[in-house]
Coordinates of C-alpha atoms and ligand atoms in Angstrom, one line a residue:
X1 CA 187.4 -55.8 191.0
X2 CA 187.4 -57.0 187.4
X3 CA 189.6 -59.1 185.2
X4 CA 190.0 -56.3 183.2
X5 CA 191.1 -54.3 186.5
X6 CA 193.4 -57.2 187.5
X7 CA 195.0 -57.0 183.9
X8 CA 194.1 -60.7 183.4
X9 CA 193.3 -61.3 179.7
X10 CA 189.7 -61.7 178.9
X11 CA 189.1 -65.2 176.9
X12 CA 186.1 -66.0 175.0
X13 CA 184.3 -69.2 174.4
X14 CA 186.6 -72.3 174.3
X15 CA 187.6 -72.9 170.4
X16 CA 185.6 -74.8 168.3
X17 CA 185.1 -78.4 169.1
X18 CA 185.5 -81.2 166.8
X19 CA 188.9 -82.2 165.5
X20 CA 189.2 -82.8 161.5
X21 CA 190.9 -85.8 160.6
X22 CA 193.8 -84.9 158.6
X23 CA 194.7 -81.8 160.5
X24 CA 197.3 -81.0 162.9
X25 CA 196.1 -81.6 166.3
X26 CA 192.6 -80.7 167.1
X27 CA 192.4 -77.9 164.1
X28 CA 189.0 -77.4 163.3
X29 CA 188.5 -77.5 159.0
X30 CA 187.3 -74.0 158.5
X31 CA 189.3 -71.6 156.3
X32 CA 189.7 -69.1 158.8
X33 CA 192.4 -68.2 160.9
X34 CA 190.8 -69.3 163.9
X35 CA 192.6 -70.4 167.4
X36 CA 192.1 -72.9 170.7
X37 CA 190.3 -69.7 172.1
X38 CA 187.8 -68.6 170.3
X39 CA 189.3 -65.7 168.5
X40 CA 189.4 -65.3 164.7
X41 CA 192.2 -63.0 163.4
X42 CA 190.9 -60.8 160.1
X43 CA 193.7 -58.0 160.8
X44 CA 197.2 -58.6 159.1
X45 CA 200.1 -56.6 160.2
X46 CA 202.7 -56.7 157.7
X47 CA 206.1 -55.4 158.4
X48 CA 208.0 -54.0 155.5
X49 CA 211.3 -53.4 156.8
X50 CA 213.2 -53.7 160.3
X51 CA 215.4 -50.7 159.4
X52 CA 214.4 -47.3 160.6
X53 CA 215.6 -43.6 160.1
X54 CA 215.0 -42.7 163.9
X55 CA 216.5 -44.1 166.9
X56 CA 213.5 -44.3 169.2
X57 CA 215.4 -44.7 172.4
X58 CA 212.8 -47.0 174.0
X59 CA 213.1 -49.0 170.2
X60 CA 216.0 -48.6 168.8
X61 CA 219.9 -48.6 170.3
X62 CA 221.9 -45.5 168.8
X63 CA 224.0 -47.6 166.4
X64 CA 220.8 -49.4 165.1
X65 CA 220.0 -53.2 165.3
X66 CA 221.4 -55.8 163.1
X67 CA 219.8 -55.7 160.3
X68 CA 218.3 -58.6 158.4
X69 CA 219.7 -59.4 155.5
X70 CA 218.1 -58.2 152.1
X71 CA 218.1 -61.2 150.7
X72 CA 216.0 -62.3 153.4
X73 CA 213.3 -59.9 153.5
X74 CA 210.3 -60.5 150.9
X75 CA 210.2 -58.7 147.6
X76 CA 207.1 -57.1 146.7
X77 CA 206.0 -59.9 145.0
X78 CA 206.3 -62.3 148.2
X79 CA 204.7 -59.7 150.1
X80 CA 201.8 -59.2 148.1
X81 CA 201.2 -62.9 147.1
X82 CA 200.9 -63.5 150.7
X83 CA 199.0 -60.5 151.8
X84 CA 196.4 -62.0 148.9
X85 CA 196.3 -65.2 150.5
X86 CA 195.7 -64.2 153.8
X87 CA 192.6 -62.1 152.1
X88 CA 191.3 -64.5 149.5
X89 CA 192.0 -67.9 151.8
X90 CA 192.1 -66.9 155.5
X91 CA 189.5 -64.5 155.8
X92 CA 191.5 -61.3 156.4
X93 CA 189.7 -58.3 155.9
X94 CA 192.1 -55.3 157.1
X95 CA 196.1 -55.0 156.2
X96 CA 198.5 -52.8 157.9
X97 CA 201.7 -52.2 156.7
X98 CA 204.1 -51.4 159.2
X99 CA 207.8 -51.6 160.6
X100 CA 210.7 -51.0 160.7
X101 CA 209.7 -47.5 159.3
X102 CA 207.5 -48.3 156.5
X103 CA 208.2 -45.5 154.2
X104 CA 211.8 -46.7 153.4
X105 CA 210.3 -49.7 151.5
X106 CA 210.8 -48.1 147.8
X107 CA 207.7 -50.6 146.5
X108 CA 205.4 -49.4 149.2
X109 CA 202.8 -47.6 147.0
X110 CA 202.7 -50.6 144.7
X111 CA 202.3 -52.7 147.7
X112 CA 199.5 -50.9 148.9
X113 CA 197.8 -50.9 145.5
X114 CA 197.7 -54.7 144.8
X115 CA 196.3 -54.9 148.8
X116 CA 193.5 -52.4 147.7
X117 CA 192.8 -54.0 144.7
X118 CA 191.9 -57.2 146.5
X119 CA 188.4 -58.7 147.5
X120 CA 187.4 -60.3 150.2
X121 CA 185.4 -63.7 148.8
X122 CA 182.1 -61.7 150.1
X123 CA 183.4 -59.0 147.3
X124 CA 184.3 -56.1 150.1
X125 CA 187.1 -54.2 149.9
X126 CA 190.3 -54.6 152.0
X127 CA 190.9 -51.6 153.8
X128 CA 194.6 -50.7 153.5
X129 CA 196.6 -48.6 156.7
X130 CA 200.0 -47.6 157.4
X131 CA 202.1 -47.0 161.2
X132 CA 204.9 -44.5 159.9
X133 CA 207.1 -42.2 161.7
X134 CA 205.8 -39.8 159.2
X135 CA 209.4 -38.6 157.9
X136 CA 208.8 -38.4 153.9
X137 CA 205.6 -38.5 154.7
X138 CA 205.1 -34.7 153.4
X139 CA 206.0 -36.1 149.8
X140 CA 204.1 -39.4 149.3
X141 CA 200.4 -38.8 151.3
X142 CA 199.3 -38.2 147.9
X143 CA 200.6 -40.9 146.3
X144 CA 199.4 -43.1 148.8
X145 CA 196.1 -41.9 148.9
X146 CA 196.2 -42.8 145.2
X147 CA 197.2 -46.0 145.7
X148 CA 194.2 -46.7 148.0
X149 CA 195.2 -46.1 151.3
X150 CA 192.6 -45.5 153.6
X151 CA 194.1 -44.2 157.0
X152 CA 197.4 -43.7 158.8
X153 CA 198.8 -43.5 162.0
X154 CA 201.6 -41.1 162.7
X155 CA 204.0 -41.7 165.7
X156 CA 204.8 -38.1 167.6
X157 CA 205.7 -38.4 171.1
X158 CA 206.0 -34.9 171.9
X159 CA 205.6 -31.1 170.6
X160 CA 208.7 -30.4 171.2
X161 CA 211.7 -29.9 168.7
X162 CA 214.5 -30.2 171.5
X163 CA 212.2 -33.2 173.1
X164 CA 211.7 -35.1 169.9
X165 CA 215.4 -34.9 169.2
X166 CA 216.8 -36.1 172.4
X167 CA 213.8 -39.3 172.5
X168 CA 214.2 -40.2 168.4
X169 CA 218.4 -39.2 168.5
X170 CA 217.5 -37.6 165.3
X171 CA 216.0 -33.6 165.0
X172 CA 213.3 -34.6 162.2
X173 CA 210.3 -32.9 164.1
X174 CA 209.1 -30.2 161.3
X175 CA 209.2 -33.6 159.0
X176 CA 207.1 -35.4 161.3
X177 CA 204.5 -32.3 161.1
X178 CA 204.6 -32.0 157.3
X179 CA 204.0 -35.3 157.0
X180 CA 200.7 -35.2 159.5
X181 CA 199.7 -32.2 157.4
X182 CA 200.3 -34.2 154.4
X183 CA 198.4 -37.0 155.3
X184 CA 195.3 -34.6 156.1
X185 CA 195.5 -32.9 152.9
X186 CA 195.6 -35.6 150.7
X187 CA 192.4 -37.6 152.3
X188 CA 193.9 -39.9 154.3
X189 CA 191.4 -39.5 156.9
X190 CA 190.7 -40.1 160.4
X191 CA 194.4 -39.2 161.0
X192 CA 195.6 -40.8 163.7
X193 CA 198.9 -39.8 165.9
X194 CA 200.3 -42.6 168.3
X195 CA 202.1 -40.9 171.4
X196 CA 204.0 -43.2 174.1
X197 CA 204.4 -40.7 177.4
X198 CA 208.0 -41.8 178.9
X199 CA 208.7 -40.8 182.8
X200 CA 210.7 -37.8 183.4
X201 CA 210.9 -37.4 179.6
X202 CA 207.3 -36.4 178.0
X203 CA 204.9 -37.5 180.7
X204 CA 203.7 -33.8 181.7
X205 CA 203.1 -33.7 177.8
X206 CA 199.4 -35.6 178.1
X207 CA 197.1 -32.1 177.8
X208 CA 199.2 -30.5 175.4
X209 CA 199.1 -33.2 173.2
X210 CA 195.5 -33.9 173.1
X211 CA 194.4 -30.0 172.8
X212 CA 197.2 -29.8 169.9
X213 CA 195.6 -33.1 168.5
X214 CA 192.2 -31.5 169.0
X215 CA 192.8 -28.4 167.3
X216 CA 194.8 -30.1 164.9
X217 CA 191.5 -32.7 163.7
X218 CA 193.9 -35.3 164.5
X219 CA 192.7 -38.4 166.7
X220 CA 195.5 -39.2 169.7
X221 CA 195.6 -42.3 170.7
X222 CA 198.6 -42.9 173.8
X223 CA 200.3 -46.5 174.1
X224 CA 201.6 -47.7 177.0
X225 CA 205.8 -48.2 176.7
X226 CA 205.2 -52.1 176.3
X227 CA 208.7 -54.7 177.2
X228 CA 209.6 -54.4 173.6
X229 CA 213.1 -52.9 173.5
X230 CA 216.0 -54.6 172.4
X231 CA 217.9 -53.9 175.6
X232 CA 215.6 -55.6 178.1
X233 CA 215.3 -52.1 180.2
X234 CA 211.4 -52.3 180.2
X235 CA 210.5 -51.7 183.9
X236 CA 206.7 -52.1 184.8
X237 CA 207.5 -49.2 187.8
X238 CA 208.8 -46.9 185.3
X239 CA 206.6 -46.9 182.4
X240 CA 203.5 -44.7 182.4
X241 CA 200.1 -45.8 182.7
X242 CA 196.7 -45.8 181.3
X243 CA 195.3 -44.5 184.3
X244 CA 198.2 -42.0 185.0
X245 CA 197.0 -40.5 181.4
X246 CA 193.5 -40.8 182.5
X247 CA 194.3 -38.8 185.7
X248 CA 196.3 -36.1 183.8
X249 CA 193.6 -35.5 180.8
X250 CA 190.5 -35.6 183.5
X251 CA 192.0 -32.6 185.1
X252 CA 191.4 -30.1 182.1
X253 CA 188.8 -32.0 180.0
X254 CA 185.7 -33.6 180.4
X255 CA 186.3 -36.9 178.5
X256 CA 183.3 -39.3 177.9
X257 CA 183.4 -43.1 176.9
X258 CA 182.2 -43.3 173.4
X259 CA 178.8 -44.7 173.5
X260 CA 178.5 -47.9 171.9
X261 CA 182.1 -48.3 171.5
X262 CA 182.6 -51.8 173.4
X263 CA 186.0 -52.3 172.5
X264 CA 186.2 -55.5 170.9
X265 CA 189.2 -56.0 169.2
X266 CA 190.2 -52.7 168.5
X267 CA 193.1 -51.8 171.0
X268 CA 192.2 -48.5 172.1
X269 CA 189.7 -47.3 174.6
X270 CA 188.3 -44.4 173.4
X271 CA 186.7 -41.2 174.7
X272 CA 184.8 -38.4 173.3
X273 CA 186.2 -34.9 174.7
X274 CA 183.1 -32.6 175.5
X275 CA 182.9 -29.2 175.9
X276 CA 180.9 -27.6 178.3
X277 CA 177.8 -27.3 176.0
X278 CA 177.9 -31.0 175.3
X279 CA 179.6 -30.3 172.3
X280 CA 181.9 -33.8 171.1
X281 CA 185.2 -31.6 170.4
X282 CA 187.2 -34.8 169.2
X283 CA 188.1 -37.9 171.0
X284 CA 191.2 -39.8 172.4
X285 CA 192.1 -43.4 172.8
X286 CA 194.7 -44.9 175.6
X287 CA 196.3 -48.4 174.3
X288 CA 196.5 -50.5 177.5
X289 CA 198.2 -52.9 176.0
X290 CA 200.2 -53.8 179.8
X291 CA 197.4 -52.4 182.1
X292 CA 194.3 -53.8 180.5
X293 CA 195.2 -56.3 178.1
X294 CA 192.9 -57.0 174.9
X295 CA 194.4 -60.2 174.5
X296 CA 190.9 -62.1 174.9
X297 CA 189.8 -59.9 171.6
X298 CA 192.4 -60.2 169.2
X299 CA 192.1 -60.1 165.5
X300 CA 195.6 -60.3 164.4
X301 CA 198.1 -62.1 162.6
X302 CA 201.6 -60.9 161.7
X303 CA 203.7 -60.9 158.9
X304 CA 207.2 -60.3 160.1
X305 CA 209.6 -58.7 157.0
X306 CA 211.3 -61.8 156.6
X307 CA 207.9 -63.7 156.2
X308 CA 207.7 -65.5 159.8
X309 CA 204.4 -65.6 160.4
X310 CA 203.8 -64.3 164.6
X311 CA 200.4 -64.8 166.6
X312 CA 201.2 -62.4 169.1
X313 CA 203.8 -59.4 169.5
X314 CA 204.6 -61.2 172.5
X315 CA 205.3 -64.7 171.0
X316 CA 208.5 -66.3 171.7
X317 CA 208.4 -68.5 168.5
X318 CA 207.6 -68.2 164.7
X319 CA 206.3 -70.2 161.6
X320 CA 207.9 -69.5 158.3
X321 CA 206.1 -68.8 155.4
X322 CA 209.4 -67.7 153.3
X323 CA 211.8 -70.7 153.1
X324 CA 208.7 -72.4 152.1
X325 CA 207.5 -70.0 149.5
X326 CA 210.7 -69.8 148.0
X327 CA 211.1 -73.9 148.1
X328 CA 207.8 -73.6 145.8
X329 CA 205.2 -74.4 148.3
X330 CA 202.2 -74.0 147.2
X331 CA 199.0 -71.5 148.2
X332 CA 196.8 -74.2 149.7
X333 CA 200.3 -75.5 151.7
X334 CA 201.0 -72.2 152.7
X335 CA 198.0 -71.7 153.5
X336 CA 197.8 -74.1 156.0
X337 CA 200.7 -73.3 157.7
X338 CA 199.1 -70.2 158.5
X339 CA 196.1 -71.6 160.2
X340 CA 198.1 -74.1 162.0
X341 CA 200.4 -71.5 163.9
X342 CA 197.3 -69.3 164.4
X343 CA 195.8 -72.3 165.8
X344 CA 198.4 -72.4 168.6
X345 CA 198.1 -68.9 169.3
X346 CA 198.1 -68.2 173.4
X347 CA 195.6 -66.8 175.3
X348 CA 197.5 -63.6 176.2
X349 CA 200.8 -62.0 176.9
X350 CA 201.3 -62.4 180.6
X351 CA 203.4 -59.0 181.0
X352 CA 202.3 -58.4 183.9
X353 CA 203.3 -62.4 185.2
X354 CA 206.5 -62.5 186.8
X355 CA 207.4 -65.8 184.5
X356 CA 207.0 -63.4 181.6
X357 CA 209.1 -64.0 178.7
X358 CA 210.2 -61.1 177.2
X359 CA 210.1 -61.6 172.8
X360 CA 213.7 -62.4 171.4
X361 CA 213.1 -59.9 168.6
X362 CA 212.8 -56.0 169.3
X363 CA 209.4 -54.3 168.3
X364 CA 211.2 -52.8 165.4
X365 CA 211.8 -55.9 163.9
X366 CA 208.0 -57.7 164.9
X367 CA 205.9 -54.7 163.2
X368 CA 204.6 -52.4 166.0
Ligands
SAM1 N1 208.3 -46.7 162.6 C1 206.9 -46.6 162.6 C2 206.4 -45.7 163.8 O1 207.2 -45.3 164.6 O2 205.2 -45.5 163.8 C3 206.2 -48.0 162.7 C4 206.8 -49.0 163.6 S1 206.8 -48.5 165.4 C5 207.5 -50.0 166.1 C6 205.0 -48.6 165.7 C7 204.6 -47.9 167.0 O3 205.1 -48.7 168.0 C8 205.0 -46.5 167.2 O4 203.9 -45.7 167.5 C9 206.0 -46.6 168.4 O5 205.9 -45.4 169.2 C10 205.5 -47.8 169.1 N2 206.4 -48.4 169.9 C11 207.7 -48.7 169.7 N3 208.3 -49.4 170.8 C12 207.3 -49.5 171.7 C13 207.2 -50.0 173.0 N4 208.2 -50.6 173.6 N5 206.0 -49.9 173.6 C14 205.0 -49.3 173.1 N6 205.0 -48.8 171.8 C15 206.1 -48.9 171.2
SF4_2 FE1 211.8 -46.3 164.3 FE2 209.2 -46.4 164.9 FE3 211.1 -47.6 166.4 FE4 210.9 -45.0 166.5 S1 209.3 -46.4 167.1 S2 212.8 -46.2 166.2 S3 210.3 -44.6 164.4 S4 210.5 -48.2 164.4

């Protein structure tokens, strides 16, 4: 048996060595977001909002969350200054703007236009992404597109009307399947849909989805239901797992692990689906983020909506970037604030440890 199998995160080569006098602790002096563990984040999340216009039950209490206060959350402005730091000082290379529910931040298109104009100091572009629930979806794909977005991932947990109404509390399916239509039409290309399988609620769902998806040219990729909702009722013998999936897929198709694929940093494990004459009909990708942790590949650094700056979905603290912004800090001092938290990051999660602490903010409110 593996680490992998045992769900023990994977760490690579101890961090650099050589502290840097002048720095805080044993920081190496390189620009990049680099950590104690090896691992160099280049993907920002950045969450635009924690407010949503679903109630995902396994996200999102019916009455909502308390919301941050505007005043709180970054304007455009803040956003983008720091999304161009992270790219022109910190060696970012890919942004994704999520929530919250994305799409109800009014300035998103500018947003996504200053990312996309940026340049990484080799002179590459910055590849621009979105996570949406996909509701107005149907009316800005284009926009977006325009703007410079690259891909997007749609959340759908299940093909049903009735289904998708009792899991999001709200009956929004046909916008959610405008919006993936949408999203094809105007370019926005490999669209991806994000599925979580709930027990008793959508887990006989797994086939249906991925020949849908198929048929569809949409890539499925299914997460597992990760400790992240705000009522603590995350229960490792409830959720649905990698393997589960696995099972329920193998039965009517014949997946294949991409070849060359290693998965590195990117979360999900993906297989080509095969038809009998060895034709690659699509592929699929399971998100073990509790079963198989990826934690010894990760590449990212978040950027909560109120400008806290997180290592880890999981972590139990924060560095502000806001309060300091807005006290005129400068780039270079903000900067470094940025490499010093990612310099603490932790080697992984530890769901699956019984000392596990479980996040004091919801995923809503992180950027999922
Ligand atoms: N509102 C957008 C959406 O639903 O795509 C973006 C934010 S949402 C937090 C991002 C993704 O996280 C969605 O695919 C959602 O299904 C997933 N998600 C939310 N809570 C989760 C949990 N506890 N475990 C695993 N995935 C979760
Ligand atoms: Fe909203 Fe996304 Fe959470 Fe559902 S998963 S409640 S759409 S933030």
């Amino acid at each position: 048996m593996t680490a992998v199998d045992l769900g023990v995160p994977r760490l690579r080569r101890p961090g650099p060595a050589g502290a840097a006098a002048g720095l805080p602790g044993d920081r190496p002096a390189t620009p990049d977001l680099v950590d104690r563990h090896g691992r160099t984040a280049r993907d920002l999340r950045v969450s635009l909002t924690d407010r949503c216009n679903l109630r995902c039950h396994y996200c999102m209490p019916p009455e909502g969350l308390p919301w941050l206060d505007r005043a709180d959350v970054l304007t455009d402005d803040e956003v983008v200054r720091l999304v161009r730091l992270a790219v022109r000082d910190l060696g970012v290379h890919e942004v994704r703007f999520t929530g919250g529910e994305p799409l109800l931040r009014k300035g998103l298109e500018d947003i996504v236009a200053a990312t996309t104009r940026l340049r990484t100091p080799a002179g590459d572009p910055v590849r621009a992404s979105l996570t949406t629930n996909g509701i107005g979806l149907a009316r800005r794909a284009a926009a977006l597109a325009g703007a410079g977005l690259t891909r997007v991932n749609v959340s759908l947990d299940t093909l049903h009307p009735d289904r998708f109404a009792a899991i999001t509390r709200r009956d929004r399916h046909t916008d959610v399947l405008a919006g993936l239509e949408a999203a094809a039409a105007a370019g926005l290309a490999p669209v991806k849909v994000n599925a979580v399988l709930l027990r008793g609620t959508n887990d006989d769902e797994a086939t249906d989805l991925l020949r849908w998806a198929l048929a569809a040219g949409y890539r499925l990729r299914f997460i597992e239901q990760m400790p992240l909702d705000p009522h603590g009722s995350w229960q490792r013998s409830q959720m649905v797992t990698a393997d589960e999936i696995l099972a329920a897929l193998h039965r009517e198709f014949h997946l294949r692990p991409r070849p060359g694929t290693a998965r590195g940093a990117a979360p999900a494990e993906t297989w080509d689906v095969v038809a009998g004459d060895g034709t690659v009909l699509g592929d699929v990708g399971v998100i073990a983020s509790v079963t198989r942790p990826f934690c010894g590949d990760c590449d990212r650094t978040r950027l909560t909506a109120d400008g806290q700056v997180r290592t880890c979905l999981f972590s139990t603290s924060e560095t502000d970037l806001r309060d300091a912004l807005r006290s005129g800090a400068d780039d270079a001092a903000l900067a470094d604030r940025w490499r010093t938290a990612m310099w603490g990051k932790l080697p992984g999660h530890d769901i699956d440890d019984p000392g596990f602490l479980h996040p004091t903010r919801p995923m809503s409110a992180i950027g999922g």
